[in-house]
mmCIF file of C-alpha atoms and ligand atoms in Angstrom:
data_model
loop_
_atom_site.group_PDB
_atom_site.id
_atom_site.type_symbol
_atom_site.label_atom_id
_atom_site.label_comp_id
_atom_site.label_asym_id
_atom_site.label_seq_id
_atom_site.Cartn_x
_atom_site.Cartn_y
_atom_site.Cartn_z
ATOM 1 C CA MET X 1 20.197 -3.138 4.169
ATOM 2 C CA PRO X 2 23.456 -5.025 4.554
ATOM 3 C CA GLU X 3 23.341 -6.402 1.030
ATOM 4 C CA THR X 4 24.000 -3.072 -0.640
ATOM 5 C CA LYS X 5 27.588 -3.252 0.532
ATOM 6 C CA PHE X 6 28.117 -6.066 -1.945
ATOM 7 C CA ARG X 7 28.493 -5.724 -5.664
ATOM 8 C CA SER X 8 25.678 -8.154 -6.423
ATOM 9 C CA PHE X 9 22.769 -9.319 -4.270
ATOM 10 C CA ARG X 10 19.330 -10.908 -4.424
ATOM 11 C CA VAL X 11 16.034 -9.248 -3.600
ATOM 12 C CA ASP X 12 12.413 -10.336 -3.416
ATOM 13 C CA ALA X 13 10.413 -7.728 -5.294
ATOM 14 C CA VAL X 14 7.068 -6.776 -6.728
ATOM 15 C CA VAL X 15 7.233 -4.725 -9.914
ATOM 16 C CA LEU X 16 5.194 -1.560 -9.249
ATOM 17 C CA ARG X 17 5.662 -0.070 -12.713
ATOM 18 C CA HIS X 18 8.137 0.183 -15.537
ATOM 19 C CA SER X 19 9.061 2.677 -18.215
ATOM 20 C CA ASP X 20 11.142 2.610 -21.362
ATOM 21 C CA TYR X 21 14.762 3.501 -20.835
ATOM 22 C CA GLY X 22 17.162 4.185 -23.706
ATOM 23 C CA GLU X 23 16.900 2.062 -26.853
ATOM 24 C CA ALA X 24 16.135 -1.365 -25.477
ATOM 25 C CA ASP X 25 16.067 -1.168 -21.695
ATOM 26 C CA ARG X 26 13.390 -0.830 -19.052
ATOM 27 C CA LEU X 27 13.538 1.137 -15.832
ATOM 28 C CA LEU X 28 11.692 -0.782 -13.128
ATOM 29 C CA THR X 29 10.175 0.683 -9.983
ATOM 30 C CA LEU X 30 10.180 -2.120 -7.432
ATOM 31 C CA TYR X 31 8.944 -2.689 -3.929
ATOM 32 C CA THR X 32 11.428 -5.082 -2.342
ATOM 33 C CA ARG X 33 11.487 -6.897 0.965
ATOM 34 C CA GLN X 34 15.131 -5.981 1.556
ATOM 35 C CA LEU X 35 15.356 -2.345 0.392
ATOM 36 C CA GLY X 36 11.798 -1.020 0.402
ATOM 37 C CA LYS X 37 11.086 0.910 -2.775
ATOM 38 C CA THR X 38 13.917 1.017 -5.266
ATOM 39 C CA ARG X 39 14.602 1.271 -8.979
ATOM 40 C CA ALA X 40 16.630 -0.931 -11.283
ATOM 41 C CA ILE X 41 17.382 -1.150 -14.978
ATOM 42 C CA ALA X 42 16.584 -4.309 -16.933
ATOM 43 C CA LYS X 43 18.919 -4.185 -19.898
ATOM 44 C CA GLY X 44 17.574 -5.387 -23.225
ATOM 45 C CA ALA X 45 14.153 -6.055 -21.704
ATOM 46 C CA ARG X 46 12.312 -4.497 -24.647
ATOM 47 C CA LYS X 47 13.858 -6.866 -27.180
ATOM 48 C CA ILE X 48 11.337 -9.467 -28.280
ATOM 49 C CA ALA X 49 13.620 -12.392 -27.489
ATOM 50 C CA SER X 50 14.530 -11.068 -24.036
ATOM 51 C CA ARG X 51 14.315 -13.789 -21.426
ATOM 52 C CA LYS X 52 13.928 -11.191 -18.713
ATOM 53 C CA ALA X 53 10.911 -9.411 -20.222
ATOM 54 C CA GLY X 54 8.168 -11.755 -18.990
ATOM 55 C CA HIS X 55 9.398 -11.588 -15.419
ATOM 56 C CA ILE X 56 9.253 -7.856 -15.041
ATOM 57 C CA GLU X 57 5.678 -6.916 -15.882
ATOM 58 C CA PRO X 58 3.816 -4.873 -13.223
ATOM 59 C CA PHE X 59 2.184 -6.921 -10.405
ATOM 60 C CA THR X 60 4.725 -9.734 -10.789
ATOM 61 C CA HIS X 61 6.404 -11.106 -7.680
ATOM 62 C CA VAL X 62 9.989 -11.804 -8.713
ATOM 63 C CA ARG X 63 13.310 -12.801 -7.273
ATOM 64 C CA LEU X 64 15.985 -10.614 -8.795
ATOM 65 C CA GLN X 65 19.717 -10.643 -8.825
ATOM 66 C CA LEU X 66 20.824 -7.004 -8.788
ATOM 67 C CA ALA X 67 24.249 -5.562 -9.439
ATOM 68 C CA LYS X 68 25.420 -2.106 -8.486
ATOM 69 C CA GLY X 69 26.034 -0.064 -11.611
ATOM 70 C CA ARG X 70 27.664 3.342 -11.522
ATOM 71 C CA ASP X 71 24.436 5.241 -10.766
ATOM 72 C CA THR X 72 21.738 2.618 -10.667
ATOM 73 C CA LEU X 73 21.008 -0.980 -9.854
ATOM 74 C CA ILE X 74 21.034 -3.402 -12.783
ATOM 75 C CA VAL X 75 18.963 -6.574 -13.052
ATOM 76 C CA THR X 76 21.269 -9.466 -13.908
ATOM 77 C CA GLN X 77 18.812 -12.298 -13.352
ATOM 78 C CA ALA X 78 15.041 -12.528 -12.905
ATOM 79 C CA ASP X 79 12.901 -15.447 -11.756
ATOM 80 C CA THR X 80 9.146 -15.279 -11.343
ATOM 81 C CA VAL X 81 7.806 -16.308 -7.956
ATOM 82 C CA ASP X 82 4.174 -15.549 -8.783
ATOM 83 C CA ALA X 83 2.851 -13.824 -11.909
ATOM 84 C CA TYR X 84 -0.706 -13.567 -10.473
ATOM 85 C CA LEU X 85 -1.972 -14.429 -13.949
ATOM 86 C CA SER X 86 -5.658 -14.252 -13.037
ATOM 87 C CA LEU X 87 -5.210 -10.547 -12.210
ATOM 88 C CA ARG X 88 -4.426 -9.906 -15.867
ATOM 89 C CA ASP X 89 -7.498 -11.615 -17.367
ATOM 90 C CA ASP X 90 -10.076 -9.648 -15.406
ATOM 91 C CA LEU X 91 -10.453 -5.887 -15.841
ATOM 92 C CA ILE X 92 -11.845 -5.301 -12.355
ATOM 93 C CA LEU X 93 -9.022 -7.257 -10.748
ATOM 94 C CA THR X 94 -6.434 -5.529 -12.941
ATOM 95 C CA SER X 95 -7.660 -2.096 -11.886
ATOM 96 C CA GLN X 96 -7.879 -3.130 -8.224
ATOM 97 C CA ALA X 97 -4.325 -4.491 -8.277
ATOM 98 C CA SER X 98 -3.189 -1.264 -9.960
ATOM 99 C CA TYR X 99 -4.788 0.718 -7.140
ATOM 100 C CA VAL X 100 -2.972 -1.427 -4.550
ATOM 101 C CA LEU X 101 0.396 -0.802 -6.232
ATOM 102 C CA GLU X 102 -0.257 2.885 -6.825
ATOM 103 C CA LEU X 103 -1.225 3.543 -3.222
ATOM 104 C CA LEU X 104 2.049 2.007 -2.033
ATOM 105 C CA ASP X 105 4.036 3.796 -4.717
ATOM 106 C CA ARG X 106 2.600 7.181 -3.746
ATOM 107 C CA PHE X 107 3.180 6.769 -0.018
ATOM 108 C CA THR X 108 6.738 5.476 -0.130
ATOM 109 C CA TYR X 109 10.047 6.837 -1.325
ATOM 110 C CA GLU X 110 13.420 5.271 -2.018
ATOM 111 C CA ASP X 111 15.074 5.076 1.366
ATOM 112 C CA GLU X 112 16.840 1.664 1.254
ATOM 113 C CA THR X 113 15.006 0.483 4.351
ATOM 114 C CA GLU X 114 13.951 -3.110 4.768
ATOM 115 C CA ASN X 115 10.232 -3.435 5.363
ATOM 116 C CA SER X 116 9.169 -7.037 5.285
ATOM 117 C CA ALA X 117 5.781 -6.269 6.873
ATOM 118 C CA ILE X 118 4.740 -4.029 3.963
ATOM 119 C CA PHE X 119 6.208 -6.474 1.468
ATOM 120 C CA ARG X 120 4.219 -9.348 2.959
ATOM 121 C CA LEU X 121 1.051 -7.239 3.039
ATOM 122 C CA LEU X 122 1.572 -6.449 -0.644
ATOM 123 C CA THR X 123 2.115 -10.054 -1.778
ATOM 124 C CA ASP X 124 -0.711 -11.343 0.464
ATOM 125 C CA THR X 125 -3.050 -8.738 -1.026
ATOM 126 C CA LEU X 126 -2.123 -9.598 -4.620
ATOM 127 C CA SER X 127 -2.550 -13.323 -3.849
ATOM 128 C CA ARG X 128 -5.973 -12.694 -2.316
ATOM 129 C CA LEU X 129 -7.084 -10.656 -5.327
ATOM 130 C CA ALA X 130 -5.747 -13.311 -7.707
ATOM 131 C CA SER X 131 -7.619 -16.035 -5.836
ATOM 132 C CA LYS X 132 -10.890 -14.126 -6.442
ATOM 133 C CA ALA X 133 -11.515 -13.309 -2.795
ATOM 134 C CA ASP X 134 -14.016 -10.506 -2.045
ATOM 135 C CA VAL X 135 -12.396 -7.520 -3.768
ATOM 136 C CA TRP X 136 -13.963 -4.953 -1.450
ATOM 137 C CA LEU X 137 -12.790 -6.767 1.666
ATOM 138 C CA VAL X 138 -9.269 -7.409 0.361
ATOM 139 C CA THR X 139 -8.811 -3.767 -0.606
ATOM 140 C CA ARG X 140 -10.173 -2.279 2.645
ATOM 141 C CA TYR X 141 -8.045 -4.681 4.695
ATOM 142 C CA TYR X 142 -4.995 -3.644 2.699
ATOM 143 C CA GLU X 143 -5.771 0.052 3.280
ATOM 144 C CA ILE X 144 -6.197 -0.225 7.034
ATOM 145 C CA ARG X 145 -3.033 -2.354 7.464
ATOM 146 C CA LEU X 146 -1.050 -0.072 5.172
ATOM 147 C CA LEU X 147 -2.020 2.904 7.367
ATOM 148 C CA ASP X 148 -0.587 0.990 10.364
ATOM 149 C CA HIS X 149 2.697 0.302 8.606
ATOM 150 C CA LEU X 150 3.034 3.862 7.316
ATOM 151 C CA GLY X 151 2.493 5.299 10.802
ATOM 152 C CA PHE X 152 -0.993 6.717 10.158
ATOM 153 C CA ARG X 153 -3.081 4.261 12.157
ATOM 154 C CA PRO X 154 -6.403 6.030 12.755
ATOM 155 C CA GLN X 155 -7.389 6.555 16.396
ATOM 156 C CA LEU X 156 -10.745 4.784 16.820
ATOM 157 C CA VAL X 157 -10.966 4.212 20.578
ATOM 158 C CA GLU X 158 -10.472 7.636 22.140
ATOM 159 C CA CYS X 159 -11.585 11.005 20.806
ATOM 160 C CA ALA X 160 -8.714 12.337 18.687
ATOM 161 C CA ASN X 161 -9.482 15.831 20.028
ATOM 162 C CA CYS X 162 -10.213 15.551 23.782
ATOM 163 C CA GLY X 163 -8.925 12.021 24.515
ATOM 164 C CA ARG X 164 -12.164 10.808 26.158
ATOM 165 C CA GLU X 165 -13.236 7.266 25.480
ATOM 166 C CA ILE X 166 -15.537 7.027 22.491
ATOM 167 C CA GLN X 167 -19.114 6.047 23.365
ATOM 168 C CA PRO X 168 -21.211 3.662 21.226
ATOM 169 C CA GLU X 169 -23.108 6.359 19.312
ATOM 170 C CA ASP X 170 -22.858 8.215 16.008
ATOM 171 C CA GLN X 171 -19.782 10.499 15.978
ATOM 172 C CA PHE X 172 -17.400 12.277 13.655
ATOM 173 C CA PHE X 173 -14.147 11.458 11.907
ATOM 174 C CA SER X 174 -11.434 14.051 11.350
ATOM 175 C CA PHE X 175 -8.763 13.514 8.686
ATOM 176 C CA SER X 176 -6.489 16.180 10.165
ATOM 177 C CA ALA X 177 -6.760 14.777 13.725
ATOM 178 C CA GLY X 178 -6.328 11.251 12.351
ATOM 179 C CA GLY X 179 -9.295 9.614 14.030
ATOM 180 C CA VAL X 180 -12.726 9.667 15.584
ATOM 181 C CA ILE X 181 -14.024 12.808 17.286
ATOM 182 C CA CYS X 182 -16.627 12.443 20.028
ATOM 183 C CA SER X 183 -20.079 13.901 19.488
ATOM 184 C CA ARG X 184 -19.392 16.753 21.941
ATOM 185 C CA CYS X 185 -16.161 17.934 20.249
ATOM 186 C CA GLY X 186 -17.445 17.202 16.755
ATOM 187 C CA ARG X 187 -20.270 19.719 16.900
ATOM 188 C CA GLY X 188 -17.814 22.584 17.380
ATOM 189 C CA LEU X 189 -15.051 21.543 14.957
ATOM 190 C CA PRO X 190 -14.803 22.445 11.274
ATOM 191 C CA ASN X 191 -14.065 19.844 8.567
ATOM 192 C CA VAL X 192 -15.283 16.755 10.376
ATOM 193 C CA ASN X 193 -17.174 13.932 8.686
ATOM 194 C CA PRO X 194 -20.050 12.077 10.292
ATOM 195 C CA ILE X 195 -19.454 8.410 11.058
ATOM 196 C CA THR X 196 -22.228 6.087 12.208
ATOM 197 C CA VAL X 197 -21.741 3.803 15.185
ATOM 198 C CA ASP X 198 -22.029 0.744 12.898
ATOM 199 C CA THR X 199 -19.206 1.902 10.623
ATOM 200 C CA LEU X 200 -17.052 2.796 13.614
ATOM 201 C CA LYS X 201 -17.583 -0.681 15.105
ATOM 202 C CA TYR X 202 -16.729 -2.264 11.792
ATOM 203 C CA LEU X 203 -13.497 -0.257 11.351
ATOM 204 C CA ARG X 204 -12.447 -1.072 14.923
ATOM 205 C CA HIS X 205 -13.039 -4.763 14.304
ATOM 206 C CA PHE X 206 -11.001 -4.513 11.113
ATOM 207 C CA GLN X 207 -8.162 -2.703 12.809
ATOM 208 C CA ARG X 208 -7.632 -5.351 15.481
ATOM 209 C CA SER X 209 -8.337 -8.453 13.365
ATOM 210 C CA SER X 210 -6.378 -10.829 11.222
ATOM 211 C CA TYR X 211 -7.583 -11.097 7.644
ATOM 212 C CA ALA X 212 -9.395 -14.363 8.455
ATOM 213 C CA GLU X 213 -11.231 -12.719 11.371
ATOM 214 C CA ALA X 214 -11.989 -9.571 9.378
ATOM 215 C CA SER X 215 -13.499 -11.629 6.567
ATOM 216 C CA ARG X 216 -16.096 -13.136 8.904
ATOM 217 C CA ALA X 217 -17.920 -9.840 9.502
ATOM 218 C CA ARG X 218 -20.847 -9.083 7.219
ATOM 219 C CA PRO X 219 -21.150 -5.300 6.966
ATOM 220 C CA SER X 220 -24.320 -3.790 5.481
ATOM 221 C CA LEU X 221 -24.097 -1.952 2.176
ATOM 222 C CA GLU X 222 -24.381 1.388 4.027
ATOM 223 C CA VAL X 223 -21.450 0.504 6.289
ATOM 224 C CA GLN X 224 -19.415 -0.629 3.291
ATOM 225 C CA LYS X 225 -20.058 2.652 1.475
ATOM 226 C CA GLU X 226 -19.308 4.816 4.487
ATOM 227 C CA ALA X 227 -16.132 2.929 5.445
ATOM 228 C CA GLU X 228 -14.833 3.095 1.893
ATOM 229 C CA SER X 229 -15.491 6.802 1.456
ATOM 230 C CA LEU X 230 -13.931 7.659 4.841
ATOM 231 C CA MET X 231 -10.787 5.665 4.033
ATOM 232 C CA GLN X 232 -10.582 7.256 0.576
ATOM 233 C CA GLY X 233 -10.945 10.708 2.117
ATOM 234 C CA TYR X 234 -8.286 9.975 4.718
ATOM 235 C CA PHE X 235 -5.797 8.715 2.116
ATOM 236 C CA THR X 236 -6.429 11.734 -0.088
ATOM 237 C CA TYR X 237 -5.916 14.074 2.868
ATOM 238 C CA LEU X 238 -2.679 12.325 3.933
ATOM 239 C CA LEU X 239 -1.299 12.302 0.437
ATOM 240 C CA GLU X 240 -1.900 16.015 -0.052
ATOM 241 C CA ARG X 241 -0.413 16.842 3.333
ATOM 242 C CA GLU X 242 2.660 14.650 2.773
ATOM 243 C CA LEU X 243 3.247 16.046 -0.672
ATOM 244 C CA ASN X 244 3.210 19.548 0.768
ATOM 245 C CA THR X 245 5.705 18.720 3.499
ATOM 246 C CA PRO X 246 9.178 20.009 2.604
ATOM 247 C CA GLY X 247 10.875 17.067 4.355
ATOM 248 C CA PHE X 248 8.893 14.599 2.334
ATOM 249 C CA LEU X 249 9.662 16.370 -0.949
ATOM 250 C CA LYS X 250 13.353 16.404 -0.079
ATOM 251 C CA LYS X 251 13.285 12.694 0.634
ATOM 252 C CA ILE X 252 11.677 11.793 -2.668
ATOM 253 C CA ARG X 253 13.906 14.108 -4.671
ATOM 254 C CA SER X 254 17.165 12.850 -3.214
HETATM 255 ZN ZN1 ZN D 1 -13.826 14.799 22.228
#
């Protein structure tokens, strides 16, 4: 984050959300390539004639000039890179894009760390949604890659309990162990979820594939349902655990 040494600098950002601030200003929560998650104030953005207002709606990919104020960053210039307009005309796409932003917002805190991999994943995902790609596929791919970047990559090759290589059969998935549990261990462990061999194969394929490769697979409806509910359960578990970790709370409060 070398730029923060300077009084004014440029960032590439996606607006995660905004809220009213004072009489006429907006407080933006941004995910930036250069600083990770950060916040900045857009002065006068609520005035009807504001030239900045259109650039700072949620989902928008913007290039911002930021200046260091006394306590906060201030937006001095905003240019839209991509407004992803088609996301705004379609309720399903709007809600899916909101989910993508919210997931990132909930798992990150303001730590002034560059993370261009997450930033690229975010803008790629919004572009894919805006280009009307398969919503289910785009969202699941985003989830599994986001887990990688956040350091929660699920273990799908060896049993997350005993370390033995996973055999091609129905097994279990444990949120707390962070991966697949072999059929032997799974029978004796509490709080494990069944996972069929087809869903396991699909998730493995996903985990090691580029988006183009991942989009070639044709999972059955059952596999789609099971993969989605396992990923949702894993995210929910991680979020609750992180939120209850004192270190994590300290980081987001500071
Ligand atoms: Zn095992």
